[in-house]
Short mmCIF file of C-alpha atoms in Angstrom, two decimals:
data_model
loop_
_atom_site.label_atom_id
_atom_site.label_comp_id
_atom_site.label_asym_id
_atom_site.label_seq_id
_atom_site.Cartn_x
_atom_site.Cartn_y
_atom_site.Cartn_z
CA UNK A 91 -21.80 -34.95 23.08
CA UNK A 92 -20.76 -32.43 20.97
CA UNK A 93 -20.62 -33.04 17.55
CA UNK A 94 -21.28 -31.44 14.18
CA UNK A 95 -22.79 -33.84 11.20
CA UNK A 96 -23.03 -32.46 7.32
CA UNK A 97 -25.27 -34.98 5.23
CA UNK A 98 -25.64 -34.40 1.48
CA UNK A 99 -25.00 -30.48 1.82
CA UNK A 100 -24.53 -28.38 -1.62
CA UNK A 101 -24.68 -24.98 -2.34
CA UNK A 102 -25.06 -22.96 -5.52
CA UNK A 103 -23.86 -19.41 -6.41
CA UNK A 104 -25.75 -18.41 -9.14
CA UNK A 105 -25.92 -20.93 -12.34
CA UNK A 106 -22.55 -22.40 -10.54
CA UNK A 107 -21.89 -24.94 -8.10
CA UNK A 108 -20.43 -24.07 -5.00
CA UNK A 109 -19.93 -27.57 -3.19
CA UNK A 110 -21.75 -30.63 -3.61
CA UNK A 111 -22.83 -33.64 -1.61
CA UNK A 112 -20.43 -33.01 1.22
CA UNK A 113 -20.41 -35.13 4.36
CA UNK A 114 -18.69 -34.71 7.44
CA UNK A 115 -19.12 -35.44 11.05
CA UNK A 116 -16.87 -33.68 13.71
CA UNK A 117 -16.53 -35.34 17.54
CA UNK A 118 -15.43 -34.00 20.49
CA UNK A 119 -11.65 -33.20 20.39
CA UNK A 120 -11.33 -33.53 16.93
CA UNK A 121 -9.58 -30.54 14.96
CA UNK A 122 -10.51 -30.67 11.05
CA UNK A 123 -8.31 -28.20 9.51
CA UNK A 124 -10.34 -26.75 6.33
CA UNK A 125 -7.82 -26.14 3.19
CA UNK A 126 -8.75 -25.10 0.25
CA UNK A 127 -8.08 -22.36 -2.66
CA UNK A 128 -9.61 -18.87 -2.21
CA UNK A 129 -12.86 -18.83 -3.70
CA UNK A 130 -13.07 -22.66 -2.83
CA UNK A 131 -16.52 -22.04 -0.79
CA UNK A 132 -14.43 -22.32 2.87
CA UNK A 133 -16.09 -19.71 4.49
CA UNK A 134 -19.46 -20.23 2.98
CA UNK A 135 -19.36 -24.30 3.79
CA UNK A 136 -18.02 -22.57 7.83
CA UNK A 137 -21.12 -20.50 7.45
CA UNK A 138 -23.58 -23.29 6.73
CA UNK A 139 -21.84 -25.47 9.41
CA UNK A 140 -22.65 -22.53 11.80
CA UNK A 141 -26.50 -21.94 10.90
CA UNK A 142 -25.49 -18.51 9.13
CA UNK A 143 -26.46 -19.80 5.69
CA UNK A 144 -29.05 -22.17 4.14
CA UNK A 145 -27.80 -24.96 2.63
CA UNK A 146 -29.14 -25.46 -1.36
CA UNK A 147 -29.35 -29.32 -0.52
CA UNK A 148 -28.19 -31.54 2.59
CA UNK A 149 -28.87 -31.44 6.46
CA UNK A 150 -26.65 -29.98 8.97
CA UNK A 151 -27.02 -31.21 12.20
CA UNK A 152 -25.53 -29.92 15.99
CA UNK A 153 -25.08 -30.84 19.12
CA UNK A 154 -24.09 -28.34 21.67
CA UNK A 155 -23.19 -25.14 22.19
CA UNK A 156 -21.98 -23.51 18.79
CA UNK A 157 -19.36 -21.03 18.62
CA UNK A 158 -18.56 -19.10 15.23
CA UNK A 159 -15.93 -16.72 14.07
CA UNK A 160 -15.75 -14.92 11.11
CA UNK A 161 -12.70 -13.80 8.47
CA UNK A 162 -13.82 -10.06 9.11
CA UNK A 163 -13.06 -7.99 12.01
CA UNK A 164 -15.94 -5.86 12.94
CA UNK A 165 -15.89 -2.35 12.67
CA UNK A 166 -16.41 -1.58 16.08
CA UNK A 167 -12.24 -2.67 17.20
CA UNK A 168 -9.83 -0.52 18.52
CA UNK A 169 -8.68 1.76 15.55
CA UNK A 170 -5.38 0.83 14.11
CA UNK A 171 -4.46 -2.30 16.61
CA UNK A 172 -6.18 -5.66 14.69
CA UNK A 173 -4.20 -8.38 16.49
CA UNK A 174 -5.51 -7.03 19.63
CA UNK A 175 -8.76 -7.20 18.43
CA UNK A 176 -8.71 -10.73 17.33
CA UNK A 177 -7.24 -11.49 20.53
CA UNK A 178 -9.98 -10.80 22.50
CA UNK A 179 -12.27 -11.99 20.12
CA UNK A 180 -10.90 -14.84 20.76
CA UNK A 181 -10.47 -15.00 24.34
CA UNK A 182 -14.05 -14.15 23.91
CA UNK A 183 -14.92 -17.39 22.38
CA UNK A 184 -12.71 -18.91 24.64
CA UNK A 185 -14.74 -18.34 27.70
CA UNK A 186 -17.68 -18.83 26.23
CA UNK A 187 -17.77 -22.51 26.77
CA UNK A 188 -18.83 -23.56 23.14
CA UNK A 189 -18.69 -27.47 22.25
CA UNK A 190 -18.36 -26.31 18.48
CA UNK A 191 -16.15 -24.41 17.06
CA UNK A 192 -15.92 -22.86 13.97
CA UNK A 193 -13.26 -21.09 13.01
CA UNK A 194 -12.28 -18.99 9.68
CA UNK A 195 -9.01 -17.73 9.66
CA UNK A 196 -8.35 -17.15 13.14
CA UNK A 197 -4.74 -16.46 13.32
CA UNK A 198 -4.97 -13.81 11.12
CA UNK A 199 -3.15 -10.19 13.03
CA UNK A 200 -2.00 -12.67 15.44
CA UNK A 201 1.88 -11.69 16.75
CA UNK A 202 3.98 -15.06 18.01
CA UNK A 203 2.90 -14.54 21.78
CA UNK A 204 -1.05 -14.32 21.21
CA UNK A 205 0.22 -17.25 18.16
CA UNK A 206 1.59 -19.43 21.09
CA UNK A 207 -1.56 -18.88 23.99
CA UNK A 208 -4.17 -19.76 21.01
CA UNK A 209 -2.43 -22.85 19.87
CA UNK A 210 -2.08 -24.14 23.70
CA UNK A 211 -5.31 -23.62 24.15
CA UNK A 212 -6.94 -24.98 21.49
CA UNK A 213 -4.98 -28.01 21.36
CA UNK A 214 -5.81 -28.55 25.31
CA UNK A 215 -9.66 -27.34 24.73
CA UNK A 216 -12.55 -30.97 24.38
CA UNK A 217 -14.37 -28.71 21.42
CA UNK A 218 -15.32 -29.79 18.24
CA UNK A 219 -13.34 -27.73 15.89
CA UNK A 220 -13.14 -27.36 12.30
CA UNK A 221 -10.86 -24.32 11.28
CA UNK A 222 -9.56 -22.56 8.56
CA UNK A 223 -6.09 -21.06 8.30
CA UNK A 224 -3.01 -20.81 5.78
CA UNK A 225 -0.63 -20.38 8.64
CA UNK A 226 1.65 -23.54 7.52
CA UNK A 227 2.61 -23.96 11.16
CA UNK A 228 -0.12 -23.69 12.43
CA UNK A 229 -1.54 -26.19 10.46
CA UNK A 230 0.68 -28.54 11.77
CA UNK A 231 0.45 -27.67 15.38
CA UNK A 232 -2.87 -28.23 15.61
CA UNK A 233 -4.55 -30.17 13.27
CA UNK A 234 -5.49 -33.55 13.94
CA UNK A 235 -7.35 -33.82 10.40
CA UNK A 236 -7.26 -32.31 7.29
CA UNK A 237 -10.31 -31.66 4.85
CA UNK A 238 -9.70 -31.07 1.42
CA UNK A 239 -12.28 -28.83 -0.30
CA UNK A 240 -11.80 -28.92 -4.28
CA UNK A 241 -13.53 -28.35 -7.46
CA UNK A 242 -17.13 -29.04 -5.42
CA UNK A 243 -16.12 -32.01 -3.13
CA UNK A 244 -14.68 -32.37 0.00
CA UNK A 245 -12.12 -35.32 0.84
CA UNK A 246 -11.11 -35.56 4.74
CA UNK A 247 -7.66 -36.87 5.31
CA UNK A 248 -6.97 -39.02 8.75
CA UNK A 249 -3.77 -37.22 10.56
CA UNK A 250 -2.01 -34.10 11.06
CA UNK A 251 -1.44 -31.69 8.24
CA UNK A 252 2.45 -32.19 6.82
CA UNK A 253 1.20 -36.18 6.68
CA UNK A 254 -2.14 -35.56 4.83
CA UNK A 255 -0.12 -33.71 2.36
CA UNK A 256 2.59 -36.35 1.88
CA UNK A 257 0.00 -38.75 1.60
CA UNK A 258 -1.65 -37.04 -0.70
CA UNK A 259 1.37 -36.09 -2.72
CA UNK A 260 2.54 -39.57 -2.70
CA UNK A 261 -1.59 -41.17 -3.95
CA UNK A 262 -1.59 -38.96 -6.50
CA UNK A 263 2.13 -39.91 -7.78
CA UNK A 264 0.99 -43.12 -7.70
CA UNK A 265 -2.70 -42.75 -9.34
CA UNK A 266 -0.37 -41.36 -12.24
CA UNK A 267 2.02 -44.38 -12.42
CA UNK A 268 -1.53 -46.72 -12.40
CA UNK A 269 -3.14 -44.71 -15.11
CA UNK A 270 0.22 -44.47 -17.60
CA UNK A 271 0.85 -48.49 -16.78
CA UNK A 272 -2.83 -49.02 -17.92
CA UNK A 273 -2.53 -46.46 -20.80
CA UNK A 274 0.34 -48.16 -21.94
CA UNK A 275 -1.38 -51.93 -21.29
CA UNK A 276 -4.45 -50.79 -22.98
CA UNK A 277 -2.96 -49.22 -25.65
CA UNK A 278 -0.69 -52.68 -26.24
CA UNK A 279 -4.01 -54.74 -26.25
CA UNK A 280 -5.70 -52.36 -28.86
CA UNK A 281 -2.37 -53.07 -30.89
CA UNK A 282 -3.18 -56.67 -30.48
CA UNK A 283 -6.62 -56.17 -31.47
CA UNK A 284 -6.01 -54.98 -34.66
CA UNK A 285 -2.81 -57.23 -35.35
CA UNK A 286 -4.81 -60.42 -35.14
CA UNK A 287 -7.89 -58.73 -37.04
CA UNK A 288 -5.77 -58.04 -39.68
CA UNK A 289 -4.50 -61.54 -39.44
CA UNK A 290 -7.79 -63.24 -39.32
CA UNK A 291 -9.04 -61.28 -42.76
CA UNK A 292 -5.90 -62.10 -44.20
CA UNK A 293 -6.20 -65.84 -43.55
CA UNK A 294 -9.72 -65.58 -44.40
CA UNK A 295 -8.88 -64.88 -47.56
CA UNK A 296 -8.75 -68.45 -49.97
CA UNK A 297 -6.99 -68.13 -53.18
CA UNK A 298 -7.57 -71.04 -55.72
CA UNK A 299 -4.64 -70.22 -57.83
CA UNK A 300 -2.18 -71.64 -55.20
CA UNK A 301 -3.41 -74.97 -54.52
CA UNK A 302 -3.77 -78.00 -56.65
CA UNK A 303 -7.24 -79.96 -57.56
CA UNK A 304 -7.11 -81.99 -55.01
CA UNK A 305 -6.40 -79.91 -52.26
CA UNK A 306 -8.30 -76.85 -52.92
CA UNK A 307 -11.30 -78.07 -50.59
CA UNK A 308 -8.70 -78.92 -47.29
CA UNK A 309 -6.75 -75.65 -48.09
CA UNK A 310 -10.07 -73.36 -48.03
CA UNK A 311 -11.15 -75.06 -44.47
CA UNK A 312 -8.29 -74.71 -43.14
CA UNK A 313 -7.75 -70.89 -43.85
CA UNK A 314 -11.54 -70.58 -42.82
CA UNK A 315 -10.55 -72.06 -39.46
CA UNK A 316 -7.75 -70.21 -39.15
CA UNK A 317 -9.63 -66.81 -39.68
CA UNK A 318 -12.16 -68.12 -37.28
CA UNK A 319 -9.74 -68.94 -34.54
CA UNK A 320 -7.98 -65.34 -34.73
CA UNK A 321 -11.87 -63.30 -34.95
CA UNK A 322 -12.50 -65.27 -31.47
CA UNK A 323 -9.08 -64.64 -30.33
CA UNK A 324 -10.12 -60.77 -31.93
CA UNK A 325 -13.30 -60.90 -30.30
CA UNK A 326 -11.97 -62.02 -27.17
CA UNK A 327 -9.23 -58.99 -26.53
CA UNK A 328 -12.07 -56.93 -27.72
CA UNK A 329 -14.28 -57.99 -24.97
CA UNK A 330 -11.50 -57.49 -22.25
CA UNK A 331 -10.91 -53.74 -23.44
CA UNK A 332 -15.04 -53.00 -23.13
CA UNK A 333 -15.51 -55.49 -19.95
CA UNK A 334 -12.30 -53.34 -17.89
CA UNK A 335 -12.65 -49.79 -17.19
CA UNK A 336 -9.81 -47.87 -18.32
CA UNK A 337 -8.11 -46.39 -14.96
CA UNK A 338 -8.83 -42.84 -14.55
CA UNK A 339 -6.14 -39.76 -15.12
CA UNK A 340 -5.62 -38.08 -11.94
CA UNK A 341 -7.36 -34.68 -11.92
CA UNK A 342 -3.75 -32.23 -12.69
CA UNK A 343 -3.86 -28.40 -11.86
CA UNK A 344 -2.47 -27.28 -14.94
CA UNK A 345 -2.70 -23.38 -13.54
CA UNK A 346 0.60 -22.51 -12.05
CA UNK A 347 1.08 -19.66 -9.79
CA UNK A 348 4.40 -18.69 -10.85
CA UNK A 349 5.42 -15.26 -9.89
CA UNK A 350 8.05 -13.74 -11.19
CA UNK A 351 9.76 -10.58 -10.03
CA UNK A 352 13.12 -9.38 -11.50
CA UNK A 353 14.56 -5.86 -11.57
CA UNK A 354 16.10 -4.45 -14.54
CA UNK A 355 19.34 -3.63 -12.99
CA UNK A 356 21.25 -4.40 -10.15
CA UNK A 357 20.84 -1.85 -8.44
CA UNK A 358 23.02 0.35 -5.91
CA UNK A 359 25.17 -1.79 -3.32
CA UNK A 360 24.15 0.21 -0.14
CA UNK A 361 20.55 -0.02 -0.17
CA UNK A 362 19.54 1.69 3.44
CA UNK A 363 21.69 2.76 5.75
CA UNK A 364 20.37 4.62 8.83
CA UNK A 365 22.73 6.45 11.70
CA UNK A 366 21.72 7.43 15.11
CA UNK A 367 18.37 6.30 14.70
CA UNK A 368 14.95 7.45 16.74
CA UNK A 369 11.43 6.88 16.27
CA UNK A 370 8.37 7.42 18.43
CA UNK A 371 5.16 6.68 17.68
CA UNK A 372 2.26 7.78 19.76
CA UNK A 373 4.85 8.77 22.79
CA UNK A 374 6.75 6.04 23.14
CA UNK A 375 10.29 5.41 21.42
CA UNK A 376 10.41 2.43 19.63
CA UNK A 377 14.08 2.61 18.51
CA UNK A 378 16.46 4.97 20.22
CA UNK A 379 19.82 5.44 18.61
CA UNK A 380 20.27 2.73 16.13
CA UNK A 381 22.75 1.90 13.30
CA UNK A 382 21.31 0.08 10.82
CA UNK A 383 22.58 -1.51 7.50
CA UNK A 384 20.79 -3.04 4.51
CA UNK A 385 22.96 -4.44 1.68
CA UNK A 386 22.17 -5.61 -1.61
CA UNK A 387 21.06 -9.31 -1.60
CA UNK A 388 20.26 -8.96 2.28
CA UNK A 389 16.59 -10.83 3.17
CA UNK A 390 15.47 -9.07 6.28
CA UNK A 391 12.46 -10.06 9.02
CA UNK A 392 10.72 -8.06 11.29
CA UNK A 393 9.56 -10.35 13.88
CA UNK A 394 7.76 -9.02 17.27
CA UNK A 395 4.57 -8.67 18.86
CA UNK A 396 1.71 -6.23 17.00
CA UNK A 397 2.00 -2.81 17.84
CA UNK A 398 5.81 -3.33 18.76
CA UNK A 399 6.76 -0.63 15.52
CA UNK A 400 7.88 -3.10 12.44
CA UNK A 401 5.36 -1.33 9.96
CA UNK A 402 6.26 2.23 11.49
CA UNK A 403 9.84 1.54 11.31
CA UNK A 404 9.49 0.00 7.08
CA UNK A 405 7.55 3.73 6.91
CA UNK A 406 10.97 5.14 8.12
CA UNK A 407 13.42 3.21 6.42
CA UNK A 408 12.22 3.60 2.94
CA UNK A 409 11.20 7.47 3.30
CA UNK A 410 7.58 7.58 3.51
CA UNK A 411 8.14 8.47 6.56
CA UNK A 412 10.54 11.10 8.32
CA UNK A 413 12.93 9.74 11.34
CA UNK A 414 12.35 11.77 14.75
CA UNK A 415 16.11 12.13 15.32
CA UNK A 416 18.86 10.59 13.13
CA UNK A 417 19.36 9.87 9.41
CA UNK A 418 18.00 7.81 6.86
CA UNK A 419 19.58 7.75 3.58
CA UNK A 420 18.67 4.85 0.34
CA UNK A 421 20.97 4.34 -2.39
CA UNK A 422 21.16 6.25 -5.43
CA UNK A 423 18.58 5.16 -7.92
CA UNK A 424 16.65 2.76 -5.69
CA UNK A 425 13.56 1.37 -6.87
CA UNK A 426 11.14 0.33 -3.91
CA UNK A 427 7.94 -1.62 -4.63
CA UNK A 428 5.52 -1.82 -1.05
CA UNK A 429 3.12 -4.32 -0.09
CA UNK A 430 1.43 -2.61 2.81
CA UNK A 431 -0.63 -4.30 5.50
CA UNK A 432 -3.26 -2.76 5.00
CA UNK A 433 -3.59 0.31 2.18
CA UNK A 434 -3.04 -1.79 -1.58
CA UNK A 435 -2.11 -0.18 -4.72
CA UNK A 436 -5.88 0.80 -5.70
CA UNK A 437 -6.38 2.70 -3.04
CA UNK A 438 -4.04 5.53 -4.46
CA UNK A 439 -4.91 4.32 -8.15
CA UNK A 440 -8.45 5.00 -7.66
CA UNK A 441 -7.68 8.91 -7.75
CA UNK A 442 -6.43 8.53 -11.28
CA UNK A 443 -9.35 6.51 -12.37
CA UNK A 444 -7.75 2.93 -12.30
CA UNK A 445 -10.90 0.95 -12.39
CA UNK A 446 -9.88 -2.96 -13.22
CA UNK A 447 -6.99 -4.76 -12.65
CA UNK A 448 -5.01 -3.92 -15.95
CA UNK A 449 -5.64 -0.08 -14.54
CA UNK A 450 -3.82 -0.78 -11.44
CA UNK A 451 -1.02 -2.54 -12.42
CA UNK A 452 -0.41 0.29 -15.04
CA UNK A 453 -0.74 2.79 -12.20
CA UNK A 454 1.96 0.61 -10.34
CA UNK A 455 4.47 0.88 -13.87
CA UNK A 456 3.10 2.90 -16.44
CA UNK A 457 4.69 1.33 -19.39
CA UNK A 458 3.99 -2.07 -18.45
CA UNK A 459 2.87 -3.56 -21.63
CA UNK A 460 0.11 -5.57 -22.06
CA UNK A 461 1.64 -8.90 -22.63
CA UNK A 462 2.99 -8.44 -19.12
CA UNK A 463 -0.41 -7.31 -17.88
CA UNK A 464 -1.89 -10.64 -19.11
CA UNK A 465 1.35 -12.85 -17.83
CA UNK A 466 1.32 -11.04 -14.49
CA UNK A 467 -2.42 -12.07 -13.71
CA UNK A 468 -2.57 -15.33 -14.84
CA UNK A 469 0.36 -16.00 -13.25
CA UNK A 470 -1.15 -14.46 -9.72
CA UNK A 471 -4.18 -16.60 -10.02
CA UNK A 472 -6.94 -13.58 -10.77
CA UNK A 473 -9.98 -15.31 -13.50
CA UNK A 474 -11.22 -13.05 -15.95
CA UNK A 475 -8.32 -10.42 -15.88
CA UNK A 476 -7.00 -7.51 -16.69
CA UNK A 477 -10.44 -6.34 -17.80
CA UNK A 478 -11.73 -7.38 -14.58
CA UNK A 479 -13.14 -4.51 -12.13
CA UNK A 480 -11.05 -4.47 -8.83
CA UNK A 481 -14.50 -4.04 -6.87
CA UNK A 482 -15.28 -7.63 -7.87
CA UNK A 483 -12.15 -9.25 -6.92
CA UNK A 484 -12.49 -11.59 -3.25
CA UNK A 485 -9.87 -10.43 -0.57
CA UNK A 486 -7.95 -13.59 -1.82
CA UNK A 487 -8.26 -12.08 -5.00
CA UNK A 488 -6.79 -8.56 -4.08
CA UNK A 489 -4.02 -10.09 -1.72
CA UNK A 490 -3.02 -11.55 -5.49
CA UNK A 491 -3.35 -8.46 -7.29
CA UNK A 492 -1.06 -6.65 -4.50
CA UNK A 493 1.74 -9.78 -5.89
CA UNK A 494 1.63 -9.29 -9.53
CA UNK A 495 1.90 -5.46 -8.82
CA UNK A 496 4.99 -6.63 -7.17
CA UNK A 497 5.62 -8.83 -10.20
CA UNK A 498 5.65 -5.76 -12.38
CA UNK A 499 7.42 -3.49 -10.50
CA UNK A 500 11.08 -3.72 -11.44
CA UNK A 501 12.15 -3.06 -7.68
CA UNK A 502 15.30 -3.02 -6.50
CA UNK A 503 14.06 -3.40 -2.74
CA UNK A 504 10.53 -5.38 -1.86
CA UNK A 505 8.70 -4.10 1.41
CA UNK A 506 5.98 -6.66 2.70
CA UNK A 507 4.26 -6.19 5.77
CA UNK A 508 2.52 -9.26 6.35
CA UNK A 509 2.33 -10.30 2.37
CA UNK A 510 0.74 -13.68 3.43
CA UNK A 511 -2.89 -12.11 5.22
CA UNK A 512 -5.85 -13.65 2.79
CA UNK A 513 -3.66 -15.93 0.73
CA UNK A 514 -4.48 -19.65 0.84
CA UNK A 515 -1.65 -22.02 1.20
CA UNK A 516 -0.86 -22.37 -2.33
CA UNK A 517 -0.47 -18.87 -2.85
CA UNK A 518 1.70 -18.25 0.20
CA UNK A 519 3.76 -20.74 -1.41
CA UNK A 520 3.99 -19.28 -4.75
CA UNK A 521 4.97 -16.35 -3.10
CA UNK A 522 8.14 -17.71 -1.30
CA UNK A 523 9.04 -19.49 -4.69
CA UNK A 524 9.00 -15.78 -5.90
CA UNK A 525 10.74 -14.14 -2.79
CA UNK A 526 13.22 -17.04 -2.89
CA UNK A 527 14.68 -16.21 -6.42
CA UNK A 528 14.44 -12.95 -6.44
CA UNK A 529 17.77 -11.19 -6.88
CA UNK A 530 17.11 -7.72 -4.63
CA UNK A 531 16.74 -6.84 -1.45
CA UNK A 532 13.88 -8.02 0.76
CA UNK A 533 12.27 -6.33 3.89
CA UNK A 534 9.59 -8.22 5.72
CA UNK A 535 7.49 -7.77 8.71
CA UNK A 536 5.72 -11.31 9.20
CA UNK A 537 4.32 -13.71 11.78
CA UNK A 538 4.72 -16.75 9.73
CA UNK A 539 6.92 -18.54 11.38
CA UNK A 540 7.49 -20.92 7.68
CA UNK A 541 8.13 -17.98 5.76
CA UNK A 542 10.83 -16.31 8.10
CA UNK A 543 12.33 -19.43 8.66
CA UNK A 544 12.80 -20.09 4.86
CA UNK A 545 13.61 -16.38 3.68
CA UNK A 546 15.66 -14.54 6.32
CA UNK A 547 19.27 -13.95 6.22
CA UNK A 548 18.68 -11.64 9.39
CA UNK A 549 16.44 -11.20 11.45
CA UNK A 550 15.41 -7.71 13.79
CA UNK A 551 13.67 -8.30 16.45
CA UNK A 552 10.97 -5.90 18.04
CA UNK A 553 11.03 -7.09 22.34
CA UNK A 554 7.58 -7.35 23.88
CA UNK A 555 7.60 -3.89 25.77
CA UNK A 556 7.88 -2.37 22.18
CA UNK A 557 10.93 -1.48 20.12
CA UNK A 558 13.84 -3.15 18.46
CA UNK A 559 16.36 -5.63 20.16
CA UNK A 560 19.46 -3.87 18.85
CA UNK A 561 21.46 -6.80 19.28
CA UNK A 562 19.87 -8.34 16.48
CA UNK A 563 20.46 -5.55 13.93
CA UNK A 564 24.36 -6.28 13.24
CA UNK A 565 26.12 -4.92 9.56
CA UNK A 566 26.71 -7.93 7.62
#
């Protein structure tokens, strides 16, 4: 039977332990979701499991043919078409007959159709699957069990993702309650020990001035007896405190990914207006004769297959690309911030000598204050910022830096093209909170079904053949 077993596996990075004493047994038909923050070691653990990385400690045992999907797309893929290449990689993996599948962010770049195919294939497969994903809808649909990789340790929870998260939250809350109750009980017992000890010392002090001649000896004996009794009680209570170890306080992650993005003013009422719009790309018509209206406060999600023209339309609507016909008008004084799917703010900023996290934020808004730089990087969860060189950031940290740029941009309109790429689940949820609290206007192209369902007030659907389905684009 195909299986994967990790026994006491540990990996060090320099003088830091990435993870240690990992115990894992994966069997046929099990689909184990590996969840953790960016930098927790998920990709490294997958590479160790695949035999591509030798652990510093422990053993790895594999039975059956192993298929491994790396997170990064190879450089030999078709130009400008990541979803297509990712689907080809997954199709090749499905045809390989692998018994053990190790998948690092397999849903990256997949559109809805490809995602539906991949989900169905994976659920029907008898392979033992260990995978990393940030798409919560995908996790809910696919995972049979969840492994949390946190603070160097792996903890496995049985059941689907949403159930595991709920059980974990309930267990953490119960642990906090037990810790508080035990702390209060121990404080009460410690107080009693102190009081009884004080009484023992007080009672044991014999003052002959308050006893007549015949009762001095009796009074002294009584005082000593009472003192000894209280002293025994004090020792018993103290021994009880020492004998019962305190209930440990559950780990509380005080780091908070709390983005705040608020424009300096409300901005124009009419944000984007397009009339008789025609957009072509590569000889194909994406939009023909379409009228579009985006007003202040609209939250528009662009959904559809890869290559249908979502990114191109975003560029046209925001003035980064000219339409082939028709007109696009932006509101007077409109400030726009972009989070591109591929290009990042520092790509454009490097020409001006930007090399650190702080330089990148200042390239977005030159008058940003040092305090705002520190706050934005802390809220984005970027360690050692703002003096940290950009080249040292991981893929997830670079994506968080992009979101920090959005937070300091003071924009009326946020244009987000696949903003959840490379973000862990915690960061995706923080991004959702930022966007829910943003008082301006949103244009979002995303395959993240949960994000779209939570945020969008309008959905513009691109058809499978390409182009925009005009029936879903109506004035509000």
